[in-house]
Amino acid sequence: MNKATEAFDQGKLVAMPTETVYGLAAPIDRPELLKKIFTLKERPFFDPLIVHVKDADQAKTLVNNWPELASRLVKAFWPGPLTLVFEKNPKVISDMITSGLTTVAIRCPKHELALNLITDLGVPVAAPSANKFGKTSPTTIDHVKSEFSEKDVYFLDGGSCEVGIESTILSIESNKVTVLRRGLISEDDIKPYLKSGEVIEYHNSHEVIAPGQVKHHYMPKIPLLFFRVKPTSELIKLEAQKLSLMPASTGKKIDLSNDAKIAARTLYSSMRDLSETGSDFLYCYIPKEKDKDPNWLGIIDRLQKASKIEVTEPAQS
Ligand code: TXA
Ligand code: MG
């Protein structure tokens, strides 16, 4: 932990394990390190960062307004994979962190090393996922090491991430909760904490509400085809040709567990590993019926954004 906090003084960022994915962290009061997050990630400055805190009390020091509904959600889900968007306190949260927005996204990660780092430092850290912009998020320290070098980043190894996909992001306005990014915590998980008159809605991110909610994201090194109907060999071949892949090109299937929690945990590792096997493309199949199961929606969202094509119709013969 000492080494990690010292790394900041040497001008490095810290690869910080969290329960969702690894983050690339810098203290919120170090503008030169915050800037380095964007340059190392090759991330556009219009994409705001999530601030990670040790607890709700620390979060309250960063915002101008703390709705009572936030207290209920935080009590139920922090530490954990839930990010909340608040009106920011501009004295402590710079425009570098929020890309000029008047709001700030905050979460309290459920990982001992992350919590120790923030506690020892005494300052919250801003951290996006520790991958190059638009690419697959890392769920092990080796994933981070494959994209960043030791001269820029101190690698804090906290094992494999338990959740495996990024946190659920919610914004709160008076009586309405808006889901900006789906994750392990679903709309159904939130509902029991809402009072009568309060509603929760999913905002389809294709309409772009927040910077960073871009369509192509989480992309593996080779093209990914996302099948919502059974991928027969005929259909796979047909769709691969649409991507101008050669008729003889080979695809590797990302096999997912039937258990959504396990599927989320292994998704990004499988995407990375199978990208390295010399195949020309990847494909994955999640039947359309799974859209009705809230536990699968975060996973389906990531595959839609990571894929070149989503195939919803069987082959016409
Ligand atoms: O699980 C996670 O959330 C991981 C770990 C490291 O904590 N972090 C993560 O960060 O996924 P990142 O940078 O890959 O995604 C952050 C996204 C932004 O792209 C943006 O969509 C949203 O959070 N965001 C950040 N600040 C926001 C704001 N003020 N309003 C709306 N959305 C915001
Ligand atoms: Mg990311």
JSON list of N, CA and C in Angstrom, two decimals, residues 215-256:
[
{"chain": "A", "resi": 215, "resn": "LYS", "atom": "N", "xyz": [-21.65, 3.98, -28.72]},
{"chain": "A", "resi": 215, "resn": "LYS", "atom": "CA", "xyz": [-22.07, 2.65, -29.14]},
{"chain": "A", "resi": 215, "resn": "LYS", "atom": "C", "xyz": [-20.92, 1.65, -29.12]},
{"chain": "A", "resi": 216, "resn": "HIS", "atom": "N", "xyz": [-19.79, 2.01, -29.77]},
{"chain": "A", "resi": 216, "resn": "HIS", "atom": "CA", "xyz": [-18.72, 1.02, -29.83]},
{"chain": "A", "resi": 216, "resn": "HIS", "atom": "C", "xyz": [-17.77, 1.15, -28.66]},
{"chain": "A", "resi": 217, "resn": "HIS", "atom": "N", "xyz": [-17.74, 0.16, -27.85]},
{"chain": "A", "resi": 217, "resn": "HIS", "atom": "CA", "xyz": [-17.05, 0.19, -26.59]},
{"chain": "A", "resi": 217, "resn": "HIS", "atom": "C", "xyz": [-16.74, -1.26, -26.26]},
{"chain": "A", "resi": 218, "resn": "TYR", "atom": "N", "xyz": [-15.84, -1.47, -25.34]},
{"chain": "A", "resi": 218, "resn": "TYR", "atom": "CA", "xyz": [-15.55, -2.83, -24.85]},
{"chain": "A", "resi": 218, "resn": "TYR", "atom": "C", "xyz": [-15.09, -3.76, -25.97]},
{"chain": "A", "resi": 219, "resn": "MET", "atom": "N", "xyz": [-14.54, -3.21, -27.06]},
{"chain": "A", "resi": 219, "resn": "MET", "atom": "CA", "xyz": [-14.25, -4.01, -28.24]},
{"chain": "A", "resi": 219, "resn": "MET", "atom": "C", "xyz": [-13.04, -4.93, -28.07]},
{"chain": "A", "resi": 220, "resn": "PRO", "atom": "N", "xyz": [-13.19, -6.21, -28.40]},
{"chain": "A", "resi": 220, "resn": "PRO", "atom": "CA", "xyz": [-12.03, -7.11, -28.42]},
{"chain": "A", "resi": 220, "resn": "PRO", "atom": "C", "xyz": [-11.15, -6.81, -29.63]},
{"chain": "A", "resi": 221, "resn": "LYS", "atom": "N", "xyz": [-9.98, -7.48, -29.68]},
{"chain": "A", "resi": 221, "resn": "LYS", "atom": "CA", "xyz": [-9.01, -7.21, -30.75]},
{"chain": "A", "resi": 221, "resn": "LYS", "atom": "C", "xyz": [-9.51, -7.64, -32.12]},
{"chain": "A", "resi": 222, "resn": "ILE", "atom": "N", "xyz": [-10.33, -8.67, -32.16]},
{"chain": "A", "resi": 222, "resn": "ILE", "atom": "CA", "xyz": [-10.85, -9.15, -33.44]},
{"chain": "A", "resi": 222, "resn": "ILE", "atom": "C", "xyz": [-12.39, -8.98, -33.44]},
{"chain": "A", "resi": 223, "resn": "PRO", "atom": "N", "xyz": [-13.01, -8.93, -34.63]},
{"chain": "A", "resi": 223, "resn": "PRO", "atom": "CA", "xyz": [-14.45, -8.66, -34.69]},
{"chain": "A", "resi": 223, "resn": "PRO", "atom": "C", "xyz": [-15.27, -9.68, -33.90]},
{"chain": "A", "resi": 224, "resn": "LEU", "atom": "N", "xyz": [-16.34, -9.20, -33.31]},
{"chain": "A", "resi": 224, "resn": "LEU", "atom": "CA", "xyz": [-17.24, -10.04, -32.53]},
{"chain": "A", "resi": 224, "resn": "LEU", "atom": "C", "xyz": [-18.63, -10.00, -33.16]},
{"chain": "A", "resi": 225, "resn": "LEU", "atom": "N", "xyz": [-19.20, -11.18, -33.36]},
{"chain": "A", "resi": 225, "resn": "LEU", "atom": "CA", "xyz": [-20.58, -11.30, -33.85]},
{"chain": "A", "resi": 225, "resn": "LEU", "atom": "C", "xyz": [-21.45, -11.74, -32.69]},
{"chain": "A", "resi": 226, "resn": "PHE", "atom": "N", "xyz": [-22.55, -11.03, -32.48]},
{"chain": "A", "resi": 226, "resn": "PHE", "atom": "CA", "xyz": [-23.43, -11.34, -31.36]},
{"chain": "A", "resi": 226, "resn": "PHE", "atom": "C", "xyz": [-24.73, -11.94, -31.89]},
{"chain": "A", "resi": 227, "resn": "PHE", "atom": "N", "xyz": [-24.91, -13.23, -31.65]},
{"chain": "A", "resi": 227, "resn": "PHE", "atom": "CA", "xyz": [-26.10, -13.93, -32.15]},
{"chain": "A", "resi": 227, "resn": "PHE", "atom": "C", "xyz": [-27.20, -13.97, -31.11]},
{"chain": "A", "resi": 228, "resn": "ARG", "atom": "N", "xyz": [-28.42, -13.60, -31.53]},
{"chain": "A", "resi": 228, "resn": "ARG", "atom": "CA", "xyz": [-29.59, -13.68, -30.66]},
{"chain": "A", "resi": 228, "resn": "ARG", "atom": "C", "xyz": [-30.51, -14.81, -31.12]},
{"chain": "A", "resi": 229, "resn": "VAL", "atom": "N", "xyz": [-30.17, -15.42, -32.27]},
{"chain": "A", "resi": 229, "resn": "VAL", "atom": "CA", "xyz": [-30.82, -16.64, -32.75]},
{"chain": "A", "resi": 229, "resn": "VAL", "atom": "C", "xyz": [-29.72, -17.69, -32.87]},
{"chain": "A", "resi": 230, "resn": "LYS", "atom": "N", "xyz": [-30.11, -18.94, -32.88]},
{"chain": "A", "resi": 230, "resn": "LYS", "atom": "CA", "xyz": [-29.12, -20.03, -32.85]},
{"chain": "A", "resi": 230, "resn": "LYS", "atom": "C", "xyz": [-28.11, -19.92, -34.00]},
{"chain": "A", "resi": 231, "resn": "PRO", "atom": "N", "xyz": [-26.83, -19.85, -33.68]},
{"chain": "A", "resi": 231, "resn": "PRO", "atom": "CA", "xyz": [-25.82, -19.69, -34.73]},
{"chain": "A", "resi": 231, "resn": "PRO", "atom": "C", "xyz": [-25.48, -21.01, -35.41]},
{"chain": "A", "resi": 232, "resn": "THR", "atom": "N", "xyz": [-26.24, -21.35, -36.46]},
{"chain": "A", "resi": 232, "resn": "THR", "atom": "CA", "xyz": [-25.90, -22.53, -37.26]},
{"chain": "A", "resi": 232, "resn": "THR", "atom": "C", "xyz": [-24.64, -22.19, -38.05]},
{"chain": "A", "resi": 233, "resn": "SER", "atom": "N", "xyz": [-23.94, -23.21, -38.54]},
{"chain": "A", "resi": 233, "resn": "SER", "atom": "CA", "xyz": [-22.69, -22.92, -39.26]},
{"chain": "A", "resi": 233, "resn": "SER", "atom": "C", "xyz": [-22.97, -22.11, -40.52]},
{"chain": "A", "resi": 234, "resn": "GLU", "atom": "N", "xyz": [-24.13, -22.36, -41.13]},
{"chain": "A", "resi": 234, "resn": "GLU", "atom": "CA", "xyz": [-24.53, -21.59, -42.32]},
{"chain": "A", "resi": 234, "resn": "GLU", "atom": "C", "xyz": [-24.69, -20.10, -41.98]},
{"chain": "A", "resi": 235, "resn": "LEU", "atom": "N", "xyz": [-25.37, -19.84, -40.87]},
{"chain": "A", "resi": 235, "resn": "LEU", "atom": "CA", "xyz": [-25.62, -18.46, -40.47]},
{"chain": "A", "resi": 235, "resn": "LEU", "atom": "C", "xyz": [-24.32, -17.74, -40.09]},
{"chain": "A", "resi": 236, "resn": "ILE", "atom": "N", "xyz": [-23.46, -18.46, -39.39]},
{"chain": "A", "resi": 236, "resn": "ILE", "atom": "CA", "xyz": [-22.18, -17.86, -38.99]},
{"chain": "A", "resi": 236, "resn": "ILE", "atom": "C", "xyz": [-21.39, -17.44, -40.22]},
{"chain": "A", "resi": 237, "resn": "LYS", "atom": "N", "xyz": [-21.36, -18.33, -41.21]},
{"chain": "A", "resi": 237, "resn": "LYS", "atom": "CA", "xyz": [-20.62, -18.07, -42.43]},
{"chain": "A", "resi": 237, "resn": "LYS", "atom": "C", "xyz": [-21.17, -16.84, -43.15]},
{"chain": "A", "resi": 238, "resn": "LEU", "atom": "N", "xyz": [-22.50, -16.80, -43.24]},
{"chain": "A", "resi": 238, "resn": "LEU", "atom": "CA", "xyz": [-23.17, -15.69, -43.90]},
{"chain": "A", "resi": 238, "resn": "LEU", "atom": "C", "xyz": [-22.85, -14.36, -43.24]},
{"chain": "A", "resi": 239, "resn": "GLU", "atom": "N", "xyz": [-22.91, -14.33, -41.93]},
{"chain": "A", "resi": 239, "resn": "GLU", "atom": "CA", "xyz": [-22.70, -13.08, -41.20]},
{"chain": "A", "resi": 239, "resn": "GLU", "atom": "C", "xyz": [-21.23, -12.66, -41.24]},
{"chain": "A", "resi": 240, "resn": "ALA", "atom": "N", "xyz": [-20.34, -13.67, -41.20]},
{"chain": "A", "resi": 240, "resn": "ALA", "atom": "CA", "xyz": [-18.91, -13.37, -41.26]},
{"chain": "A", "resi": 240, "resn": "ALA", "atom": "C", "xyz": [-18.58, -12.71, -42.60]},
{"chain": "A", "resi": 241, "resn": "GLN", "atom": "N", "xyz": [-19.25, -13.16, -43.65]},
{"chain": "A", "resi": 241, "resn": "GLN", "atom": "CA", "xyz": [-19.02, -12.58, -44.97]},
{"chain": "A", "resi": 241, "resn": "GLN", "atom": "C", "xyz": [-19.44, -11.11, -45.03]},
{"chain": "A", "resi": 242, "resn": "LYS", "atom": "N", "xyz": [-20.46, -10.77, -44.25]},
{"chain": "A", "resi": 242, "resn": "LYS", "atom": "CA", "xyz": [-20.91, -9.36, -44.21]},
{"chain": "A", "resi": 242, "resn": "LYS", "atom": "C", "xyz": [-19.82, -8.45, -43.66]},
{"chain": "A", "resi": 243, "resn": "LEU", "atom": "N", "xyz": [-18.94, -9.04, -42.85]},
{"chain": "A", "resi": 243, "resn": "LEU", "atom": "CA", "xyz": [-17.84, -8.25, -42.29]},
{"chain": "A", "resi": 243, "resn": "LEU", "atom": "C", "xyz": [-16.63, -8.27, -43.22]},
{"chain": "A", "resi": 244, "resn": "SER", "atom": "N", "xyz": [-16.83, -8.74, -44.43]},
{"chain": "A", "resi": 244, "resn": "SER", "atom": "CA", "xyz": [-15.77, -8.90, -45.42]},
{"chain": "A", "resi": 244, "resn": "SER", "atom": "C", "xyz": [-14.69, -9.86, -44.95]},
{"chain": "A", "resi": 245, "resn": "LEU", "atom": "N", "xyz": [-15.05, -10.79, -44.10]},
{"chain": "A", "resi": 245, "resn": "LEU", "atom": "CA", "xyz": [-14.09, -11.82, -43.72]},
{"chain": "A", "resi": 245, "resn": "LEU", "atom": "C", "xyz": [-14.09, -12.86, -44.84]},
{"chain": "A", "resi": 246, "resn": "MET", "atom": "N", "xyz": [-12.97, -13.52, -45.03]},
{"chain": "A", "resi": 246, "resn": "MET", "atom": "CA", "xyz": [-12.84, -14.52, -46.10]},
{"chain": "A", "resi": 246, "resn": "MET", "atom": "C", "xyz": [-13.76, -15.71, -45.83]},
{"chain": "A", "resi": 247, "resn": "PRO", "atom": "N", "xyz": [-14.20, -16.40, -46.89]},
{"chain": "A", "resi": 247, "resn": "PRO", "atom": "CA", "xyz": [-15.09, -17.55, -46.69]},
{"chain": "A", "resi": 247, "resn": "PRO", "atom": "C", "xyz": [-14.45, -18.61, -45.79]},
{"chain": "A", "resi": 248, "resn": "ALA", "atom": "N", "xyz": [-13.12, -18.71, -45.84]},
{"chain": "A", "resi": 248, "resn": "ALA", "atom": "CA", "xyz": [-12.45, -19.76, -45.05]},
{"chain": "A", "resi": 248, "resn": "ALA", "atom": "C", "xyz": [-12.10, -19.30, -43.64]},
{"chain": "A", "resi": 249, "resn": "SER", "atom": "N", "xyz": [-12.52, -18.10, -43.26]},
{"chain": "A", "resi": 249, "resn": "SER", "atom": "CA", "xyz": [-12.10, -17.59, -41.94]},
{"chain": "A", "resi": 249, "resn": "SER", "atom": "C", "xyz": [-12.76, -18.39, -40.82]},
{"chain": "A", "resi": 250, "resn": "THR", "atom": "N", "xyz": [-12.05, -18.43, -39.69]},
{"chain": "A", "resi": 250, "resn": "THR", "atom": "CA", "xyz": [-12.52, -19.26, -38.59]},
{"chain": "A", "resi": 250, "resn": "THR", "atom": "C", "xyz": [-12.99, -18.39, -37.43]},
{"chain": "A", "resi": 251, "resn": "GLY", "atom": "N", "xyz": [-14.03, -18.86, -36.77]},
{"chain": "A", "resi": 251, "resn": "GLY", "atom": "CA", "xyz": [-14.56, -18.13, -35.61]},
{"chain": "A", "resi": 251, "resn": "GLY", "atom": "C", "xyz": [-14.41, -18.95, -34.35]},
{"chain": "A", "resi": 252, "resn": "LYS", "atom": "N", "xyz": [-14.22, -18.27, -33.22]},
{"chain": "A", "resi": 252, "resn": "LYS", "atom": "CA", "xyz": [-14.18, -18.94, -31.91]},
{"chain": "A", "resi": 252, "resn": "LYS", "atom": "C", "xyz": [-15.39, -18.51, -31.11]},
{"chain": "A", "resi": 253, "resn": "LYS", "atom": "N", "xyz": [-16.03, -19.49, -30.50]},
{"chain": "A", "resi": 253, "resn": "LYS", "atom": "CA", "xyz": [-17.24, -19.20, -29.73]},
{"chain": "A", "resi": 253, "resn": "LYS", "atom": "C", "xyz": [-16.90, -18.82, -28.28]},
{"chain": "A", "resi": 254, "resn": "ILE", "atom": "N", "xyz": [-17.48, -17.74, -27.81]},
{"chain": "A", "resi": 254, "resn": "ILE", "atom": "CA", "xyz": [-17.38, -17.39, -26.39]},
{"chain": "A", "resi": 254, "resn": "ILE", "atom": "C", "xyz": [-18.50, -18.16, -25.69]},
{"chain": "A", "resi": 255, "resn": "ASP", "atom": "N", "xyz": [-18.12, -19.17, -24.93]},
{"chain": "A", "resi": 255, "resn": "ASP", "atom": "CA", "xyz": [-19.12, -19.97, -24.22]},
{"chain": "A", "resi": 255, "resn": "ASP", "atom": "C", "xyz": [-19.42, -19.31, -22.88]},
{"chain": "A", "resi": 256, "resn": "LEU", "atom": "N", "xyz": [-20.68, -19.04, -22.63]},
{"chain": "A", "resi": 256, "resn": "LEU", "atom": "CA", "xyz": [-21.04, -18.40, -21.36]},
{"chain": "A", "resi": 256, "resn": "LEU", "atom": "C", "xyz": [-21.80, -19.37, -20.48]}
]
